[in-house]
Amino acid sequence: MAELKAVHQDAADAGHRSHVSVKAVWRELSSVVKIGIVNSNLITTFAGMWLAFYFTGEHFLENLHLVFFTLFGAALVIAGSCAINNYIDRDIDQYMERTKARPTVTGTMDPRRVLWLGIGLVAIGEMGLLMTTVTAAVVGLIGMATYVFLYTLWTKRHYTINTVVGSISGAVPPVIGWTAVDPEFHIVPLILFLIMFLWQPPHFLALAMKRCEEYRAAGIPMLPVVHGFAMTKRQIIVWVACLLPLPFYLFSLGVPFLIVATLLNVGWLMLGLAGLKMKDDIKWAKWMFVYSLNYLTILFVAMVIATLW
């Protein structure tokens, strides 16, 4: 009887270890591909695709194959790009609190495997996008190349404009979504691109203010590191102000959407201007960062909801 209990206990322990191991592997993979970034970008990809269906008169349920290949392809291209970024940045990630526990830094994952994982994910993702349109695949490739080569390998380590260059790749997902349905030029995907492009500098500059000393230790020339908080705050306000007219180019989504989008923009601008008088720059940066996250989610969800009325 005792031996039987021992056998059951060993089996239970083995099952527990297996469960823990699976969770650990998933946690490391999620860190390597930056699953949070993938998820947030899929929101904007879906919104771009949804609006393409709306403006072209196509039906969502009749094109579920496009939905699958678009989201599948975009997710893998973004995840693969992030994995390659992790491979490249493993030497500087150790200096930052939010990145020092990444598997490429701790050594729990072989950096070369991470690199090949990233390349493989991008390749499979591109094949997925090719199942929609060639244009979508090209846009995805442009986003990857901008993020890996122009941002990670070049400007991130040398110029304060790195945030602006990185914003190009971050603005690509809604365009992937649109072009997967309609590869022809349209003003809507251009506006979606501009919204995402202009949203990113104030979002990441606020983060850079919060993590200023970490970026300084890593030798990354972020704007607050090189030019200080006062300059950074003025830059953030300018970028936010540039967002103000863009919702009006999407007037066909209706007045309720324009009201929501404008209130979001005005609220963000007012919060930004308040920072000129606040003495606690880090507290203000945290507020701006949190606002930017909510701004993006609310704005793109509002775009989808506006088409349902």
XYZ file of C-alpha atoms in Angstrom, residues 28-42 74-90 93 98-99 102-104 109 111 113-122 140 143-149 151-152 156 166 169-170 173 200 204:
67
model
C 9.898 33.133 -21.159
C 8.477 32.971 -24.669
C 5.965 35.690 -23.793
C 8.818 37.859 -22.581
C 10.918 37.233 -25.680
C 8.146 38.079 -28.157
C 6.800 40.908 -25.953
C 3.288 39.519 -25.840
C 1.889 42.784 -24.453
C 3.097 44.679 -27.516
C 1.704 41.962 -29.802
C -1.723 42.147 -28.161
C -1.960 45.942 -28.256
C -0.900 46.021 -31.905
C -3.494 43.405 -32.797
C 0.480 40.294 -38.182
C 0.877 38.682 -34.745
C 3.797 36.520 -35.888
C 5.560 39.329 -37.759
C 5.306 41.586 -34.694
C 6.332 38.786 -32.319
C 9.266 37.820 -34.521
C 10.432 41.424 -34.786
C 10.307 41.746 -30.999
C 12.321 38.533 -30.573
C 15.008 39.852 -32.930
C 14.983 43.102 -30.964
C 15.547 41.120 -27.764
C 18.491 39.333 -29.343
C 20.111 42.591 -30.445
C 19.471 44.476 -27.202
C 20.620 41.774 -24.795
C 18.726 45.221 -21.374
C 11.925 46.284 -16.786
C 14.199 44.312 -19.138
C 14.446 38.785 -19.994
C 15.655 35.273 -20.934
C 18.209 36.761 -23.340
C 17.367 30.988 -23.455
C 20.377 34.069 -27.809
C 17.770 30.352 -30.690
C 15.930 33.575 -29.938
C 17.296 35.082 -33.148
C 16.226 32.099 -35.243
C 12.878 32.042 -33.466
C 12.366 35.655 -34.477
C 13.377 35.047 -38.091
C 11.120 31.980 -38.265
C 8.133 33.830 -36.822
C 8.564 36.702 -39.277
C 4.394 44.016 -42.731
C 7.322 47.515 -40.429
C 9.720 44.721 -39.450
C 12.665 46.230 -41.322
C 12.057 49.661 -39.808
C 11.856 48.267 -36.294
C 14.864 45.946 -36.543
C 17.255 47.882 -38.760
C 15.349 51.635 -34.999
C 17.032 48.828 -33.040
C 18.161 53.686 -30.832
C 10.505 53.625 -33.999
C 6.966 50.551 -37.346
C 4.450 51.027 -34.542
C -0.357 47.429 -37.863
C 3.890 57.036 -29.974
C 7.372 56.591 -25.170
